[in-house]
mmCIF file of C-alpha atoms in Angstrom:
data_model
loop_
_atom_site.group_PDB
_atom_site.id
_atom_site.type_symbol
_atom_site.label_atom_id
_atom_site.label_comp_id
_atom_site.label_asym_id
_atom_site.label_seq_id
_atom_site.Cartn_x
_atom_site.Cartn_y
_atom_site.Cartn_z
ATOM 1 C CA MET D 8 79.299 42.385 73.633
ATOM 2 C CA ILE D 9 81.795 43.373 70.928
ATOM 3 C CA ARG D 10 84.628 43.447 73.467
ATOM 4 C CA LEU D 11 83.723 39.964 74.648
ATOM 5 C CA PHE D 12 83.679 38.709 71.061
ATOM 6 C CA LEU D 13 87.074 40.297 70.303
ATOM 7 C CA PHE D 14 88.562 38.875 73.493
ATOM 8 C CA ALA D 15 87.234 35.400 72.678
ATOM 9 C CA ALA D 16 88.508 35.593 69.100
ATOM 10 C CA LEU D 17 91.975 36.706 70.211
ATOM 11 C CA PHE D 18 92.064 34.056 72.925
ATOM 12 C CA LEU D 19 91.180 31.327 70.423
ATOM 13 C CA LEU D 20 93.735 32.662 67.948
ATOM 14 C CA HIS D 21 96.410 32.750 70.637
ATOM 15 C CA THR D 22 95.563 29.234 71.766
ATOM 16 C CA ALA D 23 95.561 27.854 68.230
ATOM 17 C CA LEU D 24 98.876 29.491 67.396
ATOM 18 C CA SER D 25 100.460 28.459 70.688
ATOM 19 C CA VAL D 26 99.959 24.801 69.892
ATOM 20 C CA ALA D 27 101.297 25.116 66.359
ATOM 21 C CA GLN D 28 104.395 22.986 65.923
ATOM 22 C CA LYS D 29 106.290 25.599 63.953
ATOM 23 C CA ASN D 30 106.482 29.327 63.764
ATOM 24 C CA LEU D 31 104.266 30.715 61.039
ATOM 25 C CA LYS D 32 105.295 33.014 58.214
ATOM 26 C CA ILE D 33 102.518 35.576 57.890
ATOM 27 C CA MET D 34 102.166 38.072 55.070
ATOM 28 C CA ILE D 35 99.833 41.060 55.160
ATOM 29 C CA ILE D 36 99.130 42.732 51.805
ATOM 30 C CA PHE D 37 97.472 46.142 51.440
ATOM 31 C CA ALA D 38 97.160 48.991 48.943
ATOM 32 C CA HIS D 39 99.069 51.911 50.487
ATOM 33 C CA PRO D 40 101.887 52.372 52.998
ATOM 34 C CA ASP D 41 100.329 52.886 56.463
ATOM 35 C CA GLU D 42 97.250 50.721 55.848
ATOM 36 C CA GLY D 43 98.940 47.640 57.255
ATOM 37 C CA GLU D 44 99.830 49.512 60.411
ATOM 38 C CA LYS D 45 96.386 51.094 60.684
ATOM 39 C CA TYR D 46 94.234 48.025 60.041
ATOM 40 C CA THR D 47 96.373 45.062 61.089
ATOM 41 C CA GLY D 48 99.191 46.542 63.159
ATOM 42 C CA GLY D 49 97.741 45.089 66.357
ATOM 43 C CA ILE D 50 97.458 41.557 65.032
ATOM 44 C CA ALA D 51 100.911 41.840 63.444
ATOM 45 C CA ALA D 52 102.350 42.865 66.821
ATOM 46 C CA LEU D 53 100.633 39.890 68.489
ATOM 47 C CA TYR D 54 102.039 37.487 65.919
ATOM 48 C CA THR D 55 105.589 38.822 66.254
ATOM 49 C CA LYS D 56 105.325 38.733 70.046
ATOM 50 C CA MET D 57 104.368 35.040 69.799
ATOM 51 C CA GLY D 58 107.508 34.396 67.738
ATOM 52 C CA HIS D 59 105.982 34.242 64.279
ATOM 53 C CA GLN D 60 107.523 36.002 61.283
ATOM 54 C CA VAL D 61 105.476 38.785 59.724
ATOM 55 C CA LYS D 62 105.923 40.610 56.424
ATOM 56 C CA PHE D 63 103.980 43.665 55.267
ATOM 57 C CA MET D 64 103.564 44.354 51.546
ATOM 58 C CA SER D 65 102.235 47.635 50.178
ATOM 59 C CA LEU D 66 101.086 47.422 46.567
ATOM 60 C CA THR D 67 101.669 51.133 45.924
ATOM 61 C CA ASN D 68 104.405 53.534 46.969
ATOM 62 C CA GLY D 69 102.202 56.122 48.698
ATOM 63 C CA ASP D 70 103.129 58.988 46.374
ATOM 64 C CA ALA D 71 99.768 60.800 46.318
ATOM 65 C CA GLY D 72 97.441 62.611 48.639
ATOM 66 C CA HIS D 73 99.555 65.341 50.229
ATOM 67 C CA TYR D 74 98.597 68.971 49.857
ATOM 68 C CA ALA D 75 102.164 70.347 49.699
ATOM 69 C CA MET D 76 104.708 67.575 49.034
ATOM 70 C CA ASN D 77 105.562 66.419 45.539
ATOM 71 C CA ARG D 78 105.418 62.718 44.618
ATOM 72 C CA VAL D 79 109.144 62.067 45.012
ATOM 73 C CA GLU D 80 109.356 63.649 48.489
ATOM 74 C CA LEU D 81 106.151 61.949 49.582
ATOM 75 C CA THR D 82 107.370 58.523 48.388
ATOM 76 C CA LYS D 83 110.596 58.930 50.385
ATOM 77 C CA MET D 84 108.727 60.054 53.492
ATOM 78 C CA ARG D 85 106.217 57.198 53.315
ATOM 79 C CA TYR D 86 109.020 54.671 52.800
ATOM 80 C CA GLN D 87 110.855 55.991 55.880
ATOM 81 C CA GLU D 88 107.618 55.757 57.865
ATOM 82 C CA ALA D 89 107.150 52.178 56.655
ATOM 83 C CA MET D 90 110.651 51.218 57.810
ATOM 84 C CA GLU D 91 110.008 52.816 61.191
ATOM 85 C CA SER D 92 106.803 50.786 61.460
ATOM 86 C CA LYS D 93 108.799 47.684 60.599
ATOM 87 C CA ARG D 94 111.100 48.426 63.526
ATOM 88 C CA ILE D 95 108.324 49.273 65.994
ATOM 89 C CA LEU D 96 106.199 46.231 65.132
ATOM 90 C CA ALA D 97 109.275 43.944 64.946
ATOM 91 C CA LEU D 98 108.336 42.879 61.422
ATOM 92 C CA ASP D 99 110.712 40.611 59.546
ATOM 93 C CA ALA D 100 110.133 42.376 56.239
ATOM 94 C CA TYR D 101 108.261 45.297 54.709
ATOM 95 C CA GLU D 102 108.065 45.405 50.923
ATOM 96 C CA VAL D 103 106.783 48.437 49.029
ATOM 97 C CA LEU D 104 106.048 47.941 45.342
ATOM 98 C CA ASP D 105 106.753 50.850 42.998
ATOM 99 C CA TYR D 106 103.261 51.356 41.602
ATOM 100 C CA HIS D 107 101.934 54.907 41.831
ATOM 101 C CA ASP D 108 98.877 55.604 43.978
ATOM 102 C CA LYS D 109 95.670 55.500 41.932
ATOM 103 C CA TYR D 110 97.438 53.797 39.006
ATOM 104 C CA LEU D 111 97.670 50.207 40.193
ATOM 105 C CA LYS D 112 95.737 47.953 37.841
ATOM 106 C CA ASN D 113 94.906 44.277 38.084
ATOM 107 C CA THR D 114 97.420 43.257 35.428
ATOM 108 C CA LYS D 115 99.275 40.000 34.879
ATOM 109 C CA GLU D 116 102.514 41.814 35.795
ATOM 110 C CA ALA D 117 101.142 43.038 39.141
ATOM 111 C CA GLN D 118 99.681 39.619 39.914
ATOM 112 C CA GLU D 119 103.013 37.937 39.172
ATOM 113 C CA LYS D 120 104.871 40.342 41.495
ATOM 114 C CA VAL D 121 102.506 39.550 44.353
ATOM 115 C CA ILE D 122 102.575 35.804 43.681
ATOM 116 C CA LYS D 123 106.381 35.805 43.533
ATOM 117 C CA SER D 124 106.606 37.711 46.790
ATOM 118 C CA ILE D 125 104.238 35.274 48.544
ATOM 119 C CA GLN D 126 106.174 32.300 47.183
ATOM 120 C CA ASP D 127 109.585 33.798 48.016
ATOM 121 C CA TRP D 128 108.406 34.552 51.565
ATOM 122 C CA GLN D 129 106.930 31.039 51.777
ATOM 123 C CA ALA D 130 103.894 32.448 53.570
ATOM 124 C CA ASP D 131 101.775 30.092 55.649
ATOM 125 C CA VAL D 132 99.033 32.707 56.084
ATOM 126 C CA VAL D 133 98.183 35.721 53.894
ATOM 127 C CA PHE D 134 95.907 38.570 55.000
ATOM 128 C CA THR D 135 94.619 41.115 52.519
ATOM 129 C CA TYR D 136 91.744 43.532 51.947
ATOM 130 C CA TYR D 137 88.997 43.996 49.413
ATOM 131 C CA LEU D 138 90.128 46.226 46.562
ATOM 132 C CA ARG D 139 87.914 48.203 44.183
ATOM 133 C CA LYS D 140 88.005 47.436 40.470
ATOM 134 C CA GLU D 141 89.353 50.839 39.471
ATOM 135 C CA GLY D 142 92.892 51.960 40.259
ATOM 136 C CA ILE D 143 94.142 52.220 43.802
#
């Protein structure tokens, strides 16, 4: 039943996007590098395959959560992984903001960065995820 629903949803999405008069600019915003790939990589690949432009935006730099690597090394590694994902998924852009993991707050400054990025990209569609109130 779930497979049938997913197939129908993807078919309708494909049909709706196929009849669109212009290519869409799609932006997918998430908390940490690798979440875009994990949760929306498939849909991003479908959009790029249909000729639409897709941008990923990570709100944090991915500098926490490794048992052995320090923050600087981990940030570099996660950025390289993000750029490899950009290549594999044929994304048009992948932006990583420089907020530290677990320290992103819902501030006016952070909001303005995200708004500016959406406006600069001229996104037609924006996907994002629910975020907790405390830091990410």
